[in-house]
Coordinates of C-alpha atoms and ligand atoms in Angstrom, one line a residue:
M1 CA -30.7 22.1 -4.9
A2 CA -27.9 19.8 -5.6
L3 CA -27.8 16.9 -3.1
L4 CA -24.4 15.7 -2.0
N5 CA -23.1 12.3 -1.2
E6 CA -23.9 12.4 2.6
H7 CA -21.6 9.4 3.2
F8 CA -18.7 11.8 2.9
L9 CA -20.0 13.5 6.1
K10 CA -19.3 10.4 8.1
L11 CA -15.6 10.6 7.4
K12 CA -13.6 11.5 10.5
A13 CA -12.3 15.0 10.3
G14 CA -8.7 15.9 11.2
Y15 CA -7.3 13.0 9.3
L16 CA -3.9 11.8 10.3
F17 CA -1.4 13.7 8.1
P18 CA -3.0 17.1 8.4
E19 CA -3.0 16.7 12.2
I20 CA 0.7 15.7 12.1
A21 CA 1.5 18.7 9.9
R22 CA -0.4 21.0 12.3
R23 CA 1.5 19.7 15.4
V24 CA 4.9 20.0 13.6
R25 CA 4.1 23.6 12.4
A26 CA 3.1 24.6 16.0
F27 CA 6.3 23.0 17.4
C28 CA 8.5 24.8 14.8
E29 CA 6.8 28.1 15.4
A30 CA 7.4 27.7 19.2
H31 CA 11.0 26.5 18.7
P32 CA 12.4 28.2 15.6
D33 CA 16.0 27.4 16.9
V34 CA 15.4 23.6 16.6
A35 CA 13.3 23.7 13.5
P36 CA 16.3 23.1 11.1
R37 CA 17.1 20.0 13.1
L38 CA 13.8 18.4 12.3
I39 CA 13.9 15.0 10.6
R40 CA 10.7 13.5 9.0
C41 CA 10.4 9.8 9.4
G42 CA 6.6 9.9 9.1
I43 CA 5.2 10.0 5.6
G44 CA 5.4 6.9 3.4
D45 CA 7.0 8.6 0.4
V46 CA 10.2 7.6 -1.2
T47 CA 13.2 10.1 -1.1
E48 CA 15.7 8.9 -3.6
P49 CA 15.7 9.9 -7.3
L50 CA 14.3 7.7 -10.1
P51 CA 16.4 4.8 -11.5
P52 CA 18.5 6.0 -14.5
A53 CA 17.0 3.3 -16.7
A54 CA 13.5 4.8 -16.2
I55 CA 14.8 8.3 -16.7
A56 CA 16.4 7.4 -20.0
A57 CA 13.3 5.5 -21.2
M58 CA 11.0 8.5 -20.4
H59 CA 13.4 10.9 -22.2
R60 CA 13.3 8.7 -25.3
A61 CA 9.5 8.5 -25.0
V62 CA 9.2 12.3 -24.9
D63 CA 11.4 12.5 -28.1
E64 CA 9.0 10.0 -29.8
L65 CA 6.1 12.3 -29.0
A66 CA 8.0 15.2 -30.6
A67 CA 7.9 13.7 -34.1
R68 CA 4.8 13.0 -36.3
E69 CA 6.1 9.5 -37.3
T70 CA 6.5 8.3 -33.7
F71 CA 3.8 10.3 -32.0
H72 CA 1.3 8.5 -29.7
G73 CA -2.1 9.9 -28.7
Y74 CA -4.6 7.9 -26.6
G75 CA -3.3 4.4 -25.8
P76 CA -5.4 1.4 -24.7
E77 CA -7.2 2.4 -21.5
Q78 CA -6.0 -0.8 -19.8
G79 CA -2.4 -0.3 -20.7
Y80 CA -0.1 -0.9 -23.7
E81 CA 0.2 -4.6 -24.6
W82 CA 4.0 -4.5 -24.4
L83 CA 3.8 -3.4 -20.7
R84 CA 1.1 -5.8 -19.8
A85 CA 3.1 -8.7 -21.3
T86 CA 6.3 -7.6 -19.5
I87 CA 4.5 -7.4 -16.2
A88 CA 2.7 -10.8 -16.6
E89 CA 6.0 -12.5 -17.6
H90 CA 8.4 -11.0 -15.1
D91 CA 6.2 -10.5 -12.0
F92 CA 4.1 -13.7 -12.3
R93 CA 5.0 -16.3 -14.9
A94 CA 8.7 -16.2 -14.1
R95 CA 7.7 -17.0 -10.5
G96 CA 5.4 -19.9 -11.5
C97 CA 2.1 -18.0 -11.2
E98 CA -0.4 -18.4 -14.0
V99 CA -1.4 -14.8 -15.1
A100 CA -2.3 -13.9 -18.7
D101 CA -1.2 -10.6 -20.3
D102 CA -4.8 -9.4 -20.6
E103 CA -5.5 -10.0 -16.9
I104 CA -3.1 -7.0 -16.2
F105 CA -4.7 -3.6 -16.0
V106 CA -2.2 -0.7 -15.9
S107 CA -3.3 2.3 -13.9
D108 CA -2.2 5.6 -12.3
G109 CA -1.9 4.1 -8.8
T110 CA -2.8 1.4 -6.4
K111 CA -4.5 4.0 -4.2
C112 CA -6.8 4.9 -7.1
D113 CA -7.4 1.2 -8.0
M114 CA -8.4 0.3 -4.5
G115 CA -10.9 3.0 -4.4
N116 CA -12.1 2.4 -8.0
I117 CA -12.5 -1.3 -7.6
L118 CA -15.6 -0.7 -5.4
D119 CA -17.4 0.4 -8.6
I120 CA -17.8 -3.3 -9.7
F121 CA -19.0 -4.6 -6.3
G122 CA -22.5 -4.3 -4.8
A123 CA -23.5 -2.1 -1.9
K124 CA -24.6 -5.0 0.4
N125 CA -21.3 -6.8 0.9
K126 CA -19.9 -7.6 4.4
I127 CA -16.5 -6.1 4.2
A128 CA -13.5 -7.2 6.3
I129 CA -10.6 -4.8 6.8
P130 CA -7.5 -5.4 9.0
D131 CA -6.9 -3.0 11.9
P132 CA -4.5 -1.2 11.8
V133 CA -4.0 -0.7 8.1
Y134 CA -3.6 1.8 5.2
P135 CA -6.6 4.1 5.8
V136 CA -7.7 4.1 2.1
Y137 CA -9.6 0.8 2.4
V138 CA -11.9 2.1 5.2
D139 CA -12.4 5.6 3.8
T140 CA -13.2 4.5 0.3
N141 CA -15.9 2.2 1.7
V142 CA -17.3 5.0 3.8
M143 CA -17.5 7.3 0.7
A144 CA -19.2 4.5 -1.2
G145 CA -21.9 4.2 1.5
H146 CA -20.8 0.7 2.6
T147 CA -20.7 1.7 6.3
G148 CA -22.8 3.3 9.0
P149 CA -21.4 6.2 11.1
A150 CA -18.2 6.0 13.1
N151 CA -18.2 5.5 16.9
A152 CA -16.1 7.5 19.4
A153 CA -13.1 5.2 18.8
G154 CA -13.4 5.8 15.0
A155 CA -14.7 2.4 14.1
Y156 CA -17.5 2.4 11.4
A157 CA -20.7 0.5 11.9
G158 CA -21.1 -2.4 9.4
L159 CA -17.4 -3.1 8.8
V160 CA -15.7 -6.2 10.1
Y161 CA -12.4 -5.2 11.7
L162 CA -9.7 -7.9 11.7
P163 CA -7.5 -7.3 14.7
C164 CA -3.7 -7.3 14.0
R165 CA -1.7 -7.8 17.1
P166 CA 1.6 -9.3 18.3
A167 CA -0.1 -12.7 19.0
N168 CA -0.9 -13.2 15.3
G169 CA 2.2 -11.5 14.0
F170 CA 0.0 -8.6 12.8
V171 CA -1.4 -10.8 10.1
P172 CA -5.2 -11.2 10.6
E173 CA -6.7 -14.7 10.6
P174 CA -10.0 -15.4 8.8
P175 CA -13.0 -14.5 10.9
K176 CA -15.5 -17.0 12.4
R177 CA -18.3 -15.2 10.7
H178 CA -19.2 -14.7 7.0
V179 CA -17.8 -11.9 5.0
D180 CA -17.9 -11.2 1.2
L181 CA -15.0 -8.8 0.5
I182 CA -11.6 -9.0 2.3
Y183 CA -8.8 -6.5 2.2
L184 CA -5.3 -7.8 2.8
C185 CA -2.0 -5.8 2.7
S186 CA 1.2 -7.7 2.6
P187 CA 3.9 -6.6 3.2
N188 CA 1.9 -4.4 5.5
N189 CA 1.7 -0.7 5.9
P190 CA 2.0 0.3 8.8
T191 CA 3.1 -2.8 10.7
G192 CA 5.8 -4.2 8.2
A193 CA 4.3 -7.7 8.7
V194 CA 4.3 -10.2 5.8
A195 CA 1.7 -13.0 5.4
T196 CA 3.3 -16.5 5.3
R197 CA 2.2 -19.1 2.7
E198 CA 0.1 -20.9 5.4
Q199 CA -1.6 -17.7 6.4
L200 CA -2.5 -16.9 2.8
E201 CA -3.7 -20.5 2.2
A202 CA -6.1 -20.1 5.2
W203 CA -7.5 -16.9 3.5
V204 CA -7.8 -18.5 0.1
R205 CA -9.6 -21.5 1.7
Y206 CA -12.0 -19.1 3.5
A207 CA -12.7 -17.1 0.4
L208 CA -13.4 -20.1 -1.7
E209 CA -15.7 -21.5 0.9
H210 CA -17.6 -18.2 1.4
R211 CA -17.5 -17.2 -2.3
A212 CA -15.7 -14.1 -1.1
V213 CA -13.2 -11.9 -3.0
I214 CA -9.8 -11.0 -1.6
L215 CA -8.4 -7.6 -2.5
F216 CA -4.7 -8.2 -2.1
D217 CA -2.5 -5.1 -1.9
A218 CA 1.1 -6.0 -2.6
A219 CA 2.5 -2.5 -3.1
Y220 CA 5.6 -3.4 -1.0
E221 CA 6.3 -6.8 -2.7
A222 CA 9.8 -5.7 -3.7
Y223 CA 10.8 -5.5 -0.1
I224 CA 10.4 -9.2 0.7
R225 CA 13.8 -10.7 1.4
D226 CA 12.9 -13.9 3.2
P227 CA 12.8 -16.6 0.4
A228 CA 10.1 -18.5 2.2
L229 CA 7.6 -15.7 2.0
P230 CA 5.1 -15.5 -1.0
H231 CA 5.4 -12.5 -3.3
S232 CA 2.0 -12.9 -4.9
I233 CA -1.3 -14.4 -3.7
Y234 CA -1.3 -16.3 -6.9
E235 CA 1.4 -18.5 -5.5
I236 CA -1.4 -20.0 -3.5
P237 CA -3.5 -22.7 -5.3
G238 CA -7.1 -21.5 -5.7
A239 CA -6.2 -17.7 -5.5
R240 CA -7.0 -17.4 -9.2
E241 CA -10.6 -18.1 -8.3
C242 CA -10.9 -15.6 -5.5
A243 CA -8.3 -12.8 -5.5
I244 CA -7.5 -9.6 -7.2
E245 CA -3.9 -8.4 -6.7
F246 CA -2.7 -4.8 -6.7
R247 CA 0.9 -3.8 -7.4
S248 CA 2.5 -0.4 -7.7
F249 CA 5.7 1.1 -9.1
S250 CA 5.6 3.7 -6.4
K251 CA 7.7 1.9 -3.8
N252 CA 10.0 -0.2 -6.0
G253 CA 10.8 2.2 -8.8
G254 CA 10.2 5.3 -6.7
F255 CA 7.2 6.3 -9.0
T256 CA 5.2 8.0 -6.3
G257 CA 5.3 11.2 -8.3
V258 CA 5.3 9.6 -11.7
R259 CA 2.2 7.5 -11.1
C260 CA 2.0 3.9 -12.4
A261 CA 0.5 0.7 -10.9
Y262 CA -1.5 -2.3 -12.0
A263 CA -4.3 -4.6 -10.9
V264 CA -4.4 -8.3 -11.7
V265 CA -8.0 -9.5 -12.4
P266 CA -7.9 -13.2 -13.3
K267 CA -10.7 -14.2 -15.7
T268 CA -11.6 -16.9 -13.2
V269 CA -12.7 -14.6 -10.3
N270 CA -16.4 -14.4 -10.0
G271 CA -18.8 -12.1 -8.3
H272 CA -22.5 -13.0 -7.8
T273 CA -25.8 -11.4 -8.6
R274 CA -28.3 -11.2 -5.7
A275 CA -30.0 -14.2 -7.2
G276 CA -26.7 -16.1 -6.7
V277 CA -25.7 -16.3 -10.4
A278 CA -21.9 -16.2 -10.8
H279 CA -20.4 -13.6 -13.2
P280 CA -16.7 -13.0 -13.9
L281 CA -15.4 -9.7 -12.6
H282 CA -12.9 -9.3 -15.4
P283 CA -15.3 -7.9 -18.0
L284 CA -16.8 -5.5 -15.4
W285 CA -13.4 -4.1 -14.6
L286 CA -12.5 -3.8 -18.3
R287 CA -15.7 -2.0 -18.9
R288 CA -15.1 0.3 -15.9
M289 CA -11.6 1.1 -17.0
T290 CA -12.4 1.8 -20.6
T291 CA -15.4 4.0 -19.6
K292 CA -13.9 6.0 -16.7
F293 CA -10.2 6.0 -17.4
N294 CA -8.1 7.0 -20.5
G295 CA -4.9 5.2 -19.7
V296 CA -1.5 6.0 -18.1
S297 CA 0.7 8.3 -20.2
Y298 CA 2.9 6.7 -22.9
I299 CA 5.9 8.3 -21.2
T300 CA 5.1 6.8 -17.8
Q301 CA 4.5 3.3 -19.3
R302 CA 7.8 3.3 -21.1
G303 CA 9.4 4.3 -17.8
A304 CA 7.7 1.4 -16.0
E305 CA 8.7 -1.0 -18.7
A306 CA 12.4 0.0 -18.2
L307 CA 12.3 -1.1 -14.6
Y308 CA 12.1 -4.7 -16.0
T309 CA 15.3 -4.4 -18.1
P310 CA 18.5 -5.9 -16.5
E311 CA 19.8 -2.4 -15.7
G312 CA 16.4 -1.4 -14.4
K313 CA 16.1 -4.4 -12.2
A314 CA 19.6 -3.8 -10.7
Q315 CA 18.8 -0.2 -10.0
V316 CA 15.5 -1.1 -8.3
R317 CA 17.3 -3.6 -6.2
A318 CA 19.9 -1.0 -5.2
L319 CA 17.1 1.4 -4.2
I320 CA 15.4 -1.3 -2.1
E321 CA 18.8 -2.2 -0.5
H322 CA 19.3 1.4 0.4
Y323 CA 15.9 1.7 2.2
M324 CA 16.3 -1.7 3.8
G325 CA 19.7 -0.6 5.1
N326 CA 18.0 2.3 6.7
A327 CA 15.4 -0.1 8.2
T328 CA 18.2 -2.1 9.8
V329 CA 19.9 1.0 11.2
L330 CA 16.6 2.2 12.7
R331 CA 15.6 -1.2 14.0
E332 CA 18.9 -1.6 15.8
G333 CA 18.7 1.9 17.2
L334 CA 15.2 1.3 18.5
Q335 CA 16.2 -2.0 20.1
K336 CA 19.2 -0.4 21.8
A337 CA 16.8 2.2 23.1
G338 CA 15.0 -0.7 24.8
L339 CA 11.9 -0.4 22.6
R340 CA 9.9 -3.3 21.2
V341 CA 10.1 -3.2 17.4
F342 CA 8.2 -5.1 14.7
G343 CA 8.6 -5.1 10.9
G344 CA 11.5 -3.5 9.1
V345 CA 12.9 -6.9 7.8
N346 CA 10.7 -7.5 4.7
A347 CA 9.1 -4.1 4.6
P348 CA 10.2 -0.4 4.8
Y349 CA 8.2 0.2 8.0
L350 CA 9.0 -0.3 11.6
W351 CA 6.1 -0.7 14.0
V352 CA 7.1 0.3 17.5
K353 CA 5.3 -0.3 20.8
T354 CA 5.2 2.9 22.9
P355 CA 6.8 2.4 26.3
R356 CA 5.0 2.6 29.6
G357 CA 1.6 2.6 28.0
L358 CA 2.0 6.0 26.3
S359 CA -0.7 6.8 23.8
S360 CA 0.5 7.0 20.2
W361 CA -0.1 10.7 20.1
D362 CA 1.8 11.3 23.4
A363 CA 4.7 9.3 21.9
F364 CA 4.5 11.4 18.8
D365 CA 4.7 14.6 20.8
K366 CA 7.5 13.3 23.1
I367 CA 9.7 12.2 20.1
L368 CA 9.0 15.5 18.3
R369 CA 10.0 17.5 21.4
E370 CA 12.9 15.5 22.6
A371 CA 14.4 14.1 19.4
N372 CA 13.0 16.5 16.8
V373 CA 11.9 13.6 14.8
V374 CA 8.5 13.2 13.1
V375 CA 7.0 9.7 13.4
T376 CA 3.4 8.5 12.6
P377 CA 1.1 7.8 15.5
G378 CA -0.3 4.3 15.2
A379 CA -3.8 5.4 16.2
G380 CA -4.1 7.0 12.7
F381 CA -4.2 3.6 11.1
G382 CA -7.1 2.3 13.2
A383 CA -8.2 1.8 16.8
R384 CA -5.8 -1.1 17.2
G385 CA -2.9 1.0 16.2
E386 CA -3.2 2.8 19.5
G387 CA -0.1 2.2 21.6
Y388 CA 2.2 2.1 18.6
F389 CA 4.1 4.4 16.3
R390 CA 5.3 3.9 12.8
L391 CA 8.8 4.8 11.6
S392 CA 9.5 4.9 7.9
A393 CA 12.8 3.8 6.3
F394 CA 12.3 6.2 3.4
N395 CA 15.2 8.6 4.0
S396 CA 18.8 9.3 3.4
R397 CA 21.3 7.0 5.2
A398 CA 22.6 10.0 7.1
N399 CA 19.1 10.9 8.4
A400 CA 18.4 7.3 9.3
E401 CA 21.6 7.1 11.3
E402 CA 20.9 10.4 13.0
V403 CA 17.4 9.3 13.9
A404 CA 18.7 6.1 15.4
R405 CA 21.2 8.1 17.5
R406 CA 18.6 10.5 18.7
L407 CA 16.1 7.9 19.6
Q408 CA 18.7 6.1 21.7
A409 CA 19.7 9.4 23.4
M410 CA 16.1 10.0 24.5
R411 CA 14.9 9.3 28.1
W412 CA 12.2 6.8 27.4
Ligands
LIG1 C1 2.1 3.6 -1.0 C2 1.1 2.5 -1.0 C3 0.4 2.2 -2.1 C4 0.8 2.8 -3.4 O1 -0.2 3.7 -3.9 P1 0.1 4.4 -5.3 O2 -1.2 5.0 -5.5 O3 0.4 3.3 -6.3 O4 1.2 5.4 -5.1 C5 -0.6 1.2 -2.1 N1 -0.9 0.6 -0.9 C6 -0.3 0.9 0.2 C7 -0.6 0.1 1.4 C8 0.7 1.9 0.2 O5 1.3 2.2 1.4

């Protein structure tokens, strides 16, 4: 008899996106005449084609693999040196952050990294997770057996939920109690909030005091436009002693289907044995990656490298400006409709308060029925997402403008 990992059985069934798909399918079957009018503003996937610089670099890389003299087989598990050096230089050292080339670990995605990182942490940590947030942090901890069962509201026993609400600008403050592992996501999915320098300083202070580790998800870093906002947690003194940062090429270079990301594990971040002995996490993550991973494809890494060339940078900037132009169109449309909108300024997501106390699923159904637009119900991101819905700026401009028109025409 093969025993299974029973922690999987604690996961809440009917996860967000399958439920959205089910409701959309039912609506389209009942109303085949309006189905072609449907506009999806729900899923957090990019819509625009890849930057030409990345395309050209990947074509060249394929040609290299076609000749014996330039062929590449297995590369280093943690990424090619030329890509790690480019990342460390452009994303960190150029911004005044001390990060060494060999502290960069190239991977096939931040989603994967954030799940895999739990391999190097013990099972008895107190884990703090913002609410609402990207559901991967909670679910990977459930799978790893770090929680008890979920209650009726979907909150798992043993996790410390950090409430994100209008009063704190949707950026959680450090808890009064002790925790060991802290998830932060800035710019935030789903709320679009970005942590200020002061807010990150408070977290770094807390982490150093509690010997905690911060897992900092900066997948949307490229969307920050306000020059006062930090792009990396390593802009905060002390972060090199307590934080691991995660970045992805999914939302800047549009690599959601290509798959490339990286984690920064400074050699100065320690974990502790149960006896209280400090041990650096860097060699553990290196060992984990070299044992369980065989590297991102050569082609993909050449594509990622090309995003740092002058042409690549300009093309990424144009992509971001396109999506942020959509965010502005949507934001103004929602405001004209009289709705209370957060985010959409330094992030490609708008977080919208449902009017008249509508539940987030009721708002979802109403918008689907009356505007034929698919949004994401806030409750899918955590109990405190109830009463909100998320609108994504990943779309064509024409679609964003049409969505803004339709939301204004609705009877709220
Ligand atoms: C999209 C997204 C990522 C990116 O994940 P990849 O696996 O690199 O595509 C990471 N974190 C958040 C919060 C995201 O929304």
